[in-house]
Amino acid sequence: MGIRGLMSFVEDHINEFFTDLKLRDTKIIIDGYALFHRLCFSSNLELRYGGDYDSFTDVVEKFFESLFACKICPYVVLDGGCDISDKKLNTLKDRAREKIQMAHSLSVGGGGYVCPLLIREVFIQVLIKLRVRFVQCFSEADRDIMTLANHWNCPVLSSDSDFCIFDLKSGFCPLNSFQWRNMNTIKGTRDCYIPAKCFSLDALCCHFGNMNKVLLPLFAVLCGNDHVNLPVVETFLSKVCLPLGAPSSKGRRHHRVLGLLNWLSRFVDPTEALDNVLKHLPKKSRGTVKKLLCGSMGEYLQSQGRLQDFFQHGAYSCPDTWNPGLPPWVLAALARGQLSPFISDALVLRRTILHTQVENMQRPNAHRISLPIRQVIYGLLVNTPPHLGNVAWDALPPQPPAFSEVERINKNIKTSIVDAVELPKDHSDLSKLTELSLARRQILLLETLKVKQSILDPIPAALKLPIAVSCYWVQHTEAKAELHHLQALLLGMLMGPLHAMINGPDEEALQGGGAEMLYEELQRVKAQPGLRLDLDTAHVFCQWQCCLQMGLYLNQLLSTPLPEPDLTRPPSELPSACYKTKIQTLITVLKSYSRLQAKCLYLHH
């Protein structure tokens, strides 16, 4: 969610609407979606090559280390999928189009902000490593964040302007003024704090003639948020004379925010204000508009969810309005972040959105290659037993075993219909999927990835899934993967073991200096700025990353028959002595390839 123009408006009045905080020794509720986007886009990471996950990992670790140093106890709350109303679909489609334009700009040397495909998964893995408490909500997290923050009487950290509307007891700290890189020490002590700004809802209302704060949800829906974008609202705004107050040279959005707040401050309560909105609209549409506006205003009320139960007891009940009768193990896995929102969208809506990367826009989108994997995922999800449904689920018309996918076509989006794969009967009951033996679940995963178990037997556990995915990738002619592309992946996968060998006690593994020389060479290559992006090479590795993403999701849905790989940086476990010998052999072979080839390919991995 977000209110158009509001954040820039309140930041223009930073001295009036914000107070200075020295944040320390407190709980804080963090909007996870806002945080990982902020850290990704404000840390000078390389966004063109589809990753830089190790650098992102370092930034996330430093962020939380700053909090720990100030005795700030973070609780991260992540958005889930969409609820059954799918009311944000148009907004999500608009954002998908914007992302395509930014990805295209990056691909031709311009600017833009596109999160790498697996950034959310990397973020969650870092939270787990650092033992930061987190929860993934069943749908949008804003109301749950507000409710938890008020229950614990602690501030919220986000960049979402909706938190300027929520009545938060301890306030809202915007991320862009949260100076975690600039910790200070309280004079005369060793106690550290983070300088921050805290938004005051009372100060905003006082600025507008002590307006009633319960009017602000109506302001939000009239100003325009992710849920409401009605032409009739524009009709109202064109007919009413919005008082701007003092002359301003700001833009149209600033004028709208200022005018609406001045106009609403005249009214005692939302009922009176809403009646005045409706009288400017055609009579035949007033009932429908009133219902929609009231429903959208309800998005700013306290949530039914009790996230404190999850953080205290490891589980919480999702709202009845969302729960389509999913099996308890699915709900638990969603809350723990062990299943992606992609899975809940497919389950609840039979609709998914495939996110664009920095790829070749003239070619079919990179997700096409992983379609067979997604069809197996859909096959596992399509047979949710009817007796698990509730009223909201049963109200839907009978659905065929097909799913819709919002995907890129050239530089626009389209919705494609995809059939689910028909699977054996013992896979048809989602509630009993976890009861299948490990062997059966592993067979289904490996058959989908078209790889034999014997191929994976000598592979270290942390590399089994990436290698299986790579086997799937090279078998698809659509990828146009060549030998040097595969060699580049192997180089990337060896970075962790190489680092471990160099820093480990076993000097025998370093005979000849091959490991250290190759590791240093790859580090030098990565540090070189301004390398030209080869779009065809980038596209090949975008396809590999799509395969890895869907391989991960299928592995998670099957309760990880293969160990989940470390996405935060190439696997870093010390390999066995036998595997060290194999690495040394690979090093000898790979050293024969030119520096230029390593430079191009390692960066694209």
XYZ file of C-alpha atoms in Angstrom:
605
model
C 0.000 0.000 0.000
C 1.011 3.623 -0.345
C -0.671 7.006 -0.712
C 0.379 8.950 -3.761
C 2.329 12.071 -2.892
C 1.946 11.826 0.888
C 5.493 10.857 1.862
C 7.090 13.678 -0.101
C 4.497 16.080 1.375
C 5.231 15.198 5.005
C 8.989 15.222 4.364
C 8.623 18.765 3.037
C 7.354 19.593 6.553
C 9.971 17.548 8.383
C 10.468 20.110 11.148
C 6.736 20.294 11.822
C 5.645 16.646 11.524
C 8.717 14.768 12.798
C 10.576 14.548 16.072
C 14.204 13.470 16.561
C 14.782 10.090 18.199
C 17.870 8.484 19.689
C 16.747 4.927 19.133
C 18.121 2.290 21.503
C 17.043 -0.388 23.961
C 13.640 -1.005 22.378
C 11.682 -3.389 20.258
C 11.017 -2.245 16.706
C 8.635 -3.667 14.103
C 10.228 -3.657 10.654
C 8.354 -3.721 7.351
C 10.456 -6.436 5.718
C 9.404 -5.669 2.139
C 10.326 -1.991 2.554
C 13.637 -2.844 4.238
C 15.044 -5.247 1.678
C 14.069 -2.901 -1.158
C 15.693 0.033 0.628
C 18.917 -1.870 1.338
C 19.024 -3.222 -2.212
C 18.551 0.163 -3.883
C 20.534 2.433 -1.531
C 23.741 0.443 -1.132
C 25.424 0.921 -4.523
C 24.831 -2.708 -5.504
C 25.217 -3.870 -9.081
C 21.660 -4.412 -10.374
C 22.408 -5.354 -13.995
C 23.894 -8.805 -13.524
C 20.997 -10.473 -11.753
C 22.388 -10.812 -8.258
C 25.272 -9.352 -6.243
C 23.679 -11.394 -3.483
C 26.878 -11.652 -1.432
C 27.188 -7.851 -1.293
C 23.500 -7.566 -0.423
C 24.039 -10.129 2.340
C 26.867 -8.039 3.773
C 24.655 -4.923 3.825
C 21.778 -6.744 5.569
C 24.163 -8.210 8.154
C 25.665 -4.774 8.881
C 22.181 -3.270 9.238
C 21.144 -5.754 11.910
C 24.540 -5.592 13.623
C 23.907 -1.849 14.074
C 20.557 -2.619 15.697
C 22.069 -5.240 17.982
C 24.822 -2.817 19.032
C 22.126 -0.375 20.169
C 20.160 -3.100 21.977
C 17.308 -2.694 19.494
C 15.317 -5.919 19.193
C 13.961 -6.219 15.635
C 10.837 -8.114 14.595
C 10.540 -8.340 10.816
C 7.098 -8.687 9.233
C 6.919 -9.701 5.566
C 4.029 -9.363 3.145
C 2.419 -12.594 2.011
C 0.435 -13.163 -1.147
C -2.792 -11.491 -2.212
C -6.086 -12.112 -0.448
C -8.995 -13.806 -2.172
C -10.460 -10.494 -3.392
C -7.304 -9.865 -5.492
C -8.124 -6.170 -5.136
C -4.555 -5.077 -5.851
C -4.290 -6.856 -9.210
C -4.447 -3.677 -11.307
C -1.800 -2.033 -9.127
C 0.409 -5.121 -9.385
C 0.062 -5.123 -13.167
C 1.006 -1.434 -13.304
C 4.094 -2.159 -11.219
C 4.986 -5.098 -13.463
C 4.886 -2.764 -16.483
C 7.050 -0.207 -14.678
C 9.548 -2.919 -13.746
C 9.799 -4.012 -17.387
C 10.622 -0.440 -18.438
C 13.274 -0.113 -15.713
C 14.769 -3.522 -16.571
C 14.961 -2.466 -20.210
C 16.651 0.790 -19.218
C 19.254 -1.095 -17.180
C 19.805 -3.557 -20.027
C 20.802 -0.765 -22.432
C 23.049 1.085 -19.988
C 20.497 3.429 -18.407
C 19.273 3.742 -14.839
C 16.528 1.967 -12.965
C 15.675 -0.103 -9.926
C 14.891 -3.785 -10.341
C 15.354 -6.212 -7.465
C 17.209 -9.406 -8.400
C 14.885 -12.382 -8.712
C 15.869 -14.177 -5.497
C 16.380 -11.124 -3.274
C 13.488 -12.048 -0.956
C 14.798 -15.579 -0.466
C 18.303 -14.261 0.227
C 16.901 -11.766 2.754
C 15.034 -14.529 4.606
C 18.145 -16.715 4.719
C 20.124 -13.845 6.276
C 17.392 -13.332 8.897
C 17.590 -17.019 9.774
C 21.403 -16.943 10.026
C 21.303 -13.890 12.291
C 18.423 -15.350 14.345
C 16.288 -12.299 13.676
C 12.663 -13.057 14.500
C 10.396 -12.760 11.473
C 6.975 -13.762 10.217
C 5.413 -13.871 6.767
C 1.826 -12.664 6.833
C -0.912 -14.410 4.896
C -1.576 -11.304 2.799
C -0.515 -7.653 2.988
C 1.300 -6.923 6.246
C 0.535 -3.243 6.988
C -2.399 -3.745 9.369
C -0.650 -6.613 11.152
C 2.430 -4.418 11.622
C 0.320 -1.595 13.062
C -1.545 -3.942 15.409
C 1.632 -5.591 16.717
C 3.439 -2.261 17.180
C 0.550 -0.898 19.228
C 0.332 -4.104 21.269
C 4.022 -3.805 22.198
C 4.021 0.010 22.226
C 7.078 0.263 19.973
C 7.853 2.137 16.728
C 7.475 0.937 13.140
C 10.306 1.145 10.595
C 9.135 1.368 6.975
C 9.041 3.579 3.888
C 5.321 3.060 3.269
C 3.286 6.273 3.530
C 0.282 4.308 4.832
C 2.005 4.395 8.223
C 1.373 8.156 8.254
C -2.348 7.255 8.430
C -2.260 4.455 11.014
C -2.668 5.663 14.608
C 0.582 4.303 16.042
C 1.235 4.721 19.757
C 5.026 4.982 19.397
C 5.148 6.441 15.920
C 6.544 5.637 12.497
C 10.231 5.966 11.568
C 10.860 6.360 7.820
C 13.752 4.303 6.491
C 15.304 7.183 4.580
C 15.985 9.097 7.826
C 17.006 6.030 9.853
C 20.761 6.597 10.180
C 21.883 3.056 10.960
C 25.250 3.679 9.277
C 25.862 6.634 11.611
C 25.544 5.252 15.141
C 26.338 7.681 17.953
C 27.241 7.256 21.619
C 25.357 8.875 24.473
C 27.694 11.389 26.089
C 29.466 10.055 29.140
C 28.479 6.438 28.435
C 29.275 3.577 26.094
C 25.633 3.227 25.090
C 25.026 3.484 21.338
C 21.942 4.814 19.574
C 20.726 5.264 16.008
C 19.572 8.771 15.053
C 16.087 8.626 13.535
C 13.061 10.746 12.740
C 9.633 9.802 14.083
C 6.452 10.931 12.329
C 3.794 12.470 14.575
C 0.177 11.954 13.509
C -0.916 14.435 16.166
C 1.375 17.102 14.683
C -0.141 16.547 11.228
C -3.676 16.893 12.572
C -2.703 19.955 14.607
C -1.266 21.587 11.470
C -4.663 21.214 9.793
C -6.787 22.885 12.455
C -6.803 19.961 14.919
C -8.631 17.791 12.420
C -10.068 14.518 13.677
C -7.530 11.757 12.943
C -10.335 9.316 12.099
C -10.800 11.369 8.900
C -7.390 10.309 7.598
C -8.437 6.902 6.168
C -10.962 8.750 3.969
C -8.185 11.117 2.939
C -6.037 8.122 1.966
C -8.641 6.535 -0.320
C -9.572 9.872 -1.918
C -5.938 10.753 -2.497
C -5.350 7.373 -4.114
C -3.753 4.234 -2.750
C -3.065 0.728 -4.047
C -6.681 -0.370 -3.536
C -8.701 2.545 -4.899
C -8.330 4.161 -8.290
C -11.874 5.071 -9.297
C -12.682 7.479 -12.140
C -15.605 8.757 -10.025
C -13.116 9.926 -7.393
C -11.517 12.048 -10.098
C -15.028 13.346 -10.845
C -15.385 14.435 -7.218
C -11.955 16.078 -7.205
C -12.766 17.987 -10.394
C -16.016 19.362 -8.946
C -15.041 20.244 -5.396
C -12.999 23.368 -4.749
C -10.052 22.148 -2.694
C -8.584 24.898 -0.479
C -4.822 25.003 -0.958
C -4.062 27.477 1.794
C -0.796 29.329 1.197
C 0.418 29.578 -2.426
C 2.682 26.720 -3.456
C 4.883 25.962 -6.448
C 4.738 22.226 -5.822
C 3.330 19.696 -8.274
C -0.152 18.277 -8.768
C 0.172 15.482 -6.187
C 1.369 17.945 -3.551
C -1.611 20.192 -4.309
C -3.988 17.237 -4.058
C -2.631 16.184 -0.655
C -2.720 19.722 0.688
C -6.163 20.492 -0.734
C -7.776 17.293 0.530
C -6.367 17.702 4.037
C -7.578 21.312 4.194
C -10.994 20.286 2.855
C -11.436 17.337 5.229
C -10.401 19.404 8.256
C -13.775 21.173 8.000
C -15.697 18.041 9.001
C -16.338 16.516 12.384
C -16.232 12.859 11.389
C -15.936 10.529 8.338
C -19.728 10.155 7.973
C -20.222 13.877 7.403
C -17.231 14.078 5.068
C -18.296 11.017 3.063
C -21.798 12.429 2.556
C -20.216 15.579 1.144
C -18.102 13.488 -1.241
C -21.086 11.508 -2.510
C -23.248 14.555 -3.228
C -20.779 15.521 -5.973
C -21.292 12.174 -7.750
C -24.126 10.886 -9.965
C -26.930 9.418 -7.841
C -26.802 6.040 -9.595
C -23.178 5.441 -8.549
C -23.323 6.724 -4.960
C -24.228 3.411 -3.339
C -21.469 1.481 -5.094
C -18.866 4.166 -4.446
C -19.832 4.444 -0.777
C -19.465 0.710 -0.291
C -16.065 0.681 -1.959
C -14.768 3.709 -0.076
C -15.963 2.362 3.284
C -14.376 -0.993 2.549
C -11.083 0.650 1.651
C -11.179 2.823 4.784
C -11.464 -0.403 6.762
C -7.931 -1.298 5.593
C -6.665 1.186 8.200
C -8.417 -0.489 11.144
C -6.769 -2.910 13.556
C -6.060 -6.374 12.175
C -7.711 -9.561 13.433
C -4.325 -11.273 13.396
C -2.227 -11.605 16.535
C 1.385 -11.693 15.436
C 2.481 -11.642 19.074
C 1.127 -15.205 19.300
C 3.500 -16.249 16.505
C 6.528 -14.631 18.120
C 5.661 -16.071 21.527
C 4.318 -19.502 20.559
C 5.397 -20.117 16.932
C 1.920 -20.045 15.401
C -1.002 -17.708 14.841
C -4.386 -17.943 13.191
C -4.907 -16.256 9.861
C -8.062 -14.128 9.425
C -11.219 -15.956 8.397
C -11.644 -13.461 5.562
C -8.423 -14.747 3.971
C -8.199 -18.432 4.839
C -9.464 -20.524 1.943
C -9.293 -23.683 4.033
C -5.677 -24.568 3.426
C -4.035 -27.498 5.241
C -2.475 -26.583 8.595
C 1.024 -27.519 7.410
C 0.715 -25.095 4.482
C -0.417 -22.244 6.765
C 2.452 -22.952 9.170
C 5.010 -23.056 6.348
C 3.696 -19.774 4.902
C 3.945 -18.025 8.278
C 7.533 -19.242 8.748
C 8.562 -18.125 5.258
C 9.145 -21.738 4.226
C 6.744 -21.317 1.309
C 6.762 -18.324 -1.017
C 3.821 -15.944 -1.631
C 4.009 -17.360 -5.166
C 2.588 -20.578 -3.716
C -0.230 -18.869 -1.799
C -1.208 -16.807 -4.880
C -1.368 -19.999 -6.937
C -3.418 -21.726 -4.233
C -5.837 -18.923 -3.410
C -6.204 -17.172 -6.762
C -4.998 -19.663 -9.377
C -2.946 -16.697 -10.566
C 0.751 -15.858 -10.343
C 2.976 -12.979 -11.462
C 6.365 -13.734 -13.042
C 8.821 -10.947 -12.294
C 11.003 -9.507 -15.023
C 14.789 -9.430 -14.763
C 17.413 -7.448 -16.655
C 17.135 -9.614 -19.729
C 16.883 -9.392 -23.514
C 13.463 -7.829 -24.142
C 13.498 -8.998 -27.750
C 13.459 -12.644 -26.691
C 10.683 -14.607 -24.935
C 10.732 -13.867 -21.220
C 13.257 -15.860 -19.222
C 10.537 -17.609 -17.176
C 9.405 -19.626 -20.200
C 12.178 -22.126 -19.599
C 10.872 -23.043 -16.129
C 7.262 -23.567 -17.273
C 7.423 -27.392 -16.892
C 8.543 -26.958 -13.260
C 5.686 -24.546 -12.556
C 3.209 -26.971 -14.141
C 4.277 -29.624 -11.626
C 3.899 -27.088 -8.795
C 0.395 -26.285 -10.052
C -0.335 -30.010 -10.297
C 0.443 -30.381 -6.593
C -1.752 -27.405 -5.706
C -4.740 -27.981 -7.966
C -6.280 -30.818 -5.986
C -7.015 -29.083 -2.701
C -9.727 -31.330 -1.224
C -13.187 -29.709 -1.379
C -13.933 -30.478 2.284
C -11.190 -28.043 3.281
C -12.991 -25.085 1.746
C -14.964 -22.418 3.574
C -17.691 -20.114 2.341
C -15.355 -17.739 0.530
C -13.615 -20.596 -1.292
C -16.808 -22.453 -2.108
C -18.355 -19.270 -3.480
C -15.964 -19.463 -6.406
C -17.253 -21.197 -9.563
C -15.854 -24.652 -10.398
C -12.293 -24.218 -11.616
C -10.488 -26.260 -14.280
C -6.930 -27.475 -13.574
C -5.471 -24.325 -15.113
C -3.690 -21.277 -13.768
C -3.143 -17.798 -15.140
C 0.317 -16.255 -15.268
C 1.063 -12.556 -15.709
C 4.271 -12.486 -17.747
C 6.372 -10.218 -19.918
C 5.902 -10.192 -23.678
C 8.343 -7.820 -25.378
C 8.087 -4.668 -23.230
C 4.529 -5.183 -22.003
C 2.620 -7.778 -19.989
C 0.113 -10.451 -20.930
C -1.880 -13.057 -19.038
C -1.337 -16.637 -20.185
C -3.327 -19.720 -19.252
C -1.222 -22.662 -18.115
C -2.455 -26.208 -17.546
C -1.373 -28.058 -14.440
C 0.355 -31.419 -14.876
C -1.735 -34.414 -13.855
C 0.150 -36.234 -11.110
C -0.262 -39.691 -9.513
C -3.175 -40.110 -7.108
C -0.991 -40.250 -4.012
C 0.132 -36.676 -4.819
C -3.404 -35.375 -5.237
C -4.219 -34.530 -1.607
C -2.287 -31.428 -0.557
C -3.080 -32.040 3.113
C -1.195 -35.378 2.963
C 1.716 -34.298 0.772
C 4.083 -34.185 3.755
C 3.165 -37.796 4.562
C 4.794 -39.059 1.375
C 8.132 -40.734 1.990
C 11.318 -38.772 1.433
C 12.164 -41.117 -1.441
C 8.852 -40.436 -3.231
C 9.187 -36.683 -2.818
C 12.776 -36.761 -4.026
C 11.836 -38.851 -7.062
C 9.165 -36.330 -8.081
C 11.626 -33.440 -7.722
C 14.397 -35.145 -9.709
C 12.033 -36.375 -12.420
C 10.769 -32.814 -12.850
C 14.349 -31.536 -13.133
C 15.232 -34.405 -15.506
C 18.238 -35.555 -13.495
C 19.175 -38.995 -12.152
C 20.032 -39.590 -8.507
C 23.349 -41.161 -9.518
C 24.461 -37.813 -10.963
C 23.948 -36.121 -7.586
C 25.422 -38.839 -5.363
C 29.015 -37.497 -5.388
C 27.891 -33.859 -5.106
C 28.135 -32.092 -1.700
C 24.731 -31.603 -0.083
C 24.750 -27.806 -0.425
C 25.254 -28.078 -4.196
C 22.794 -30.863 -5.027
C 19.832 -28.606 -5.893
C 21.861 -26.030 -7.898
C 23.513 -28.860 -9.852
C 20.137 -30.554 -10.466
C 18.701 -27.249 -11.680
C 21.731 -26.768 -13.950
C 21.141 -30.214 -15.460
C 17.548 -29.175 -16.223
C 18.760 -25.853 -17.677
C 21.335 -27.298 -20.093
C 18.826 -29.795 -21.468
C 16.484 -27.049 -22.713
C 17.369 -25.762 -26.149
C 15.524 -22.528 -25.364
C 18.346 -21.633 -22.980
C 21.008 -21.806 -25.715
C 23.487 -22.614 -22.969
C 27.007 -23.301 -24.174
C 29.973 -24.955 -22.525
C 31.477 -21.711 -21.248
C 28.139 -20.782 -19.610
C 28.218 -24.034 -17.650
C 31.859 -23.455 -16.762
C 30.914 -20.020 -15.438
C 28.287 -21.564 -13.159
C 30.829 -24.047 -11.859
C 33.234 -21.202 -11.142
C 30.548 -19.404 -9.183
C 29.631 -22.529 -7.250
C 33.286 -23.111 -6.388
C 33.825 -19.686 -4.849
C 32.648 -20.813 -1.420
C 34.715 -24.005 -1.281
C 37.727 -22.112 -2.672
C 37.413 -19.547 0.109
C 37.124 -22.332 2.676
C 40.177 -24.136 1.281
C 42.286 -20.974 1.322
C 41.356 -20.176 4.909
C 41.260 -23.763 6.148
C 43.927 -25.805 7.980
C 44.484 -28.319 5.163
C 47.595 -27.106 3.324
C 47.642 -30.177 1.076
C 44.560 -28.919 -0.762
C 46.491 -25.788 -1.773
C 49.372 -27.518 -3.517
C 50.341 -25.591 -6.600
C 48.521 -22.455 -5.477
C 45.705 -23.061 -7.960
C 42.845 -22.417 -5.539
C 44.254 -19.167 -4.193
C 45.203 -17.884 -7.644
C 41.777 -18.619 -9.119
C 39.962 -17.126 -6.128
C 42.000 -13.921 -6.272
C 41.483 -13.668 -10.030
C 37.700 -13.947 -9.680
C 37.695 -11.374 -6.887
C 39.668 -8.952 -9.095
C 37.246 -9.502 -11.957
C 34.234 -8.816 -9.781
C 35.754 -5.559 -8.519
C 36.285 -4.136 -12.004
C 33.749 -1.390 -12.797
C 32.026 -0.513 -16.036
C 31.965 -3.881 -17.777
C 29.639 -3.942 -20.770
C 26.506 -6.043 -20.356
C 26.200 -8.753 -23.000
C 22.418 -9.142 -23.308
C 22.453 -12.635 -24.769
C 24.719 -13.905 -22.000
C 22.642 -12.078 -19.397
C 19.480 -13.691 -20.778
C 20.964 -17.184 -20.529
C 21.749 -16.671 -16.858
C 18.364 -15.044 -16.202
C 16.904 -18.304 -17.489
C 19.108 -20.285 -15.109
C 17.985 -18.131 -12.200
C 14.321 -18.694 -13.145
C 14.998 -22.434 -13.094
C 16.646 -22.127 -9.690
C 13.743 -20.068 -8.333
C 11.102 -22.601 -9.378
C 13.345 -25.498 -8.364
C 13.532 -23.912 -4.906
C 9.766 -23.444 -4.725
C 9.084 -27.037 -5.777
C 11.680 -28.315 -3.295
C 10.022 -26.255 -0.522
C 6.543 -27.490 -1.451
C 7.848 -31.049 -1.206
C 9.323 -30.291 2.253
C 12.931 -30.066 0.995
C 13.846 -33.562 -0.210
C 17.122 -31.872 -1.219
C 18.885 -29.473 1.180
C 18.119 -25.840 0.476
C 21.225 -24.144 -0.943
C 22.799 -21.110 0.649
C 21.785 -18.230 -1.631
C 23.522 -15.550 0.414
C 26.868 -16.438 -1.147
C 28.256 -19.483 -2.970
C 28.289 -22.576 -0.723
C 31.007 -22.256 1.898
C 31.038 -25.638 3.610
C 34.387 -27.416 3.700
C 34.168 -30.255 1.151
C 35.365 -33.754 1.880
C 38.916 -34.749 0.960
C 37.538 -36.614 -2.046
C 35.660 -33.554 -3.221
C 38.763 -31.397 -2.709
C 40.540 -33.614 -5.225
C 37.707 -33.048 -7.703
C 37.879 -29.293 -7.106
C 41.630 -29.346 -7.746
C 40.995 -31.171 -11.043
C 38.348 -28.601 -12.022
C 40.755 -25.793 -11.101
C 43.401 -27.218 -13.409
C 40.924 -27.347 -16.283
C 39.330 -23.968 -15.601
C 42.688 -22.196 -15.236
C 43.278 -22.832 -18.936
C 40.400 -20.497 -19.869
C 41.188 -16.881 -20.549
C 40.794 -14.082 -18.022
C 38.342 -12.375 -20.360
C 36.056 -15.409 -20.387
C 36.106 -15.650 -16.586
C 35.429 -11.918 -16.335
C 32.310 -12.031 -18.523
C 30.845 -15.176 -17.101
C 31.467 -14.816 -13.373
C 29.770 -11.442 -13.309
C 26.705 -12.753 -15.070
C 26.403 -15.573 -12.565
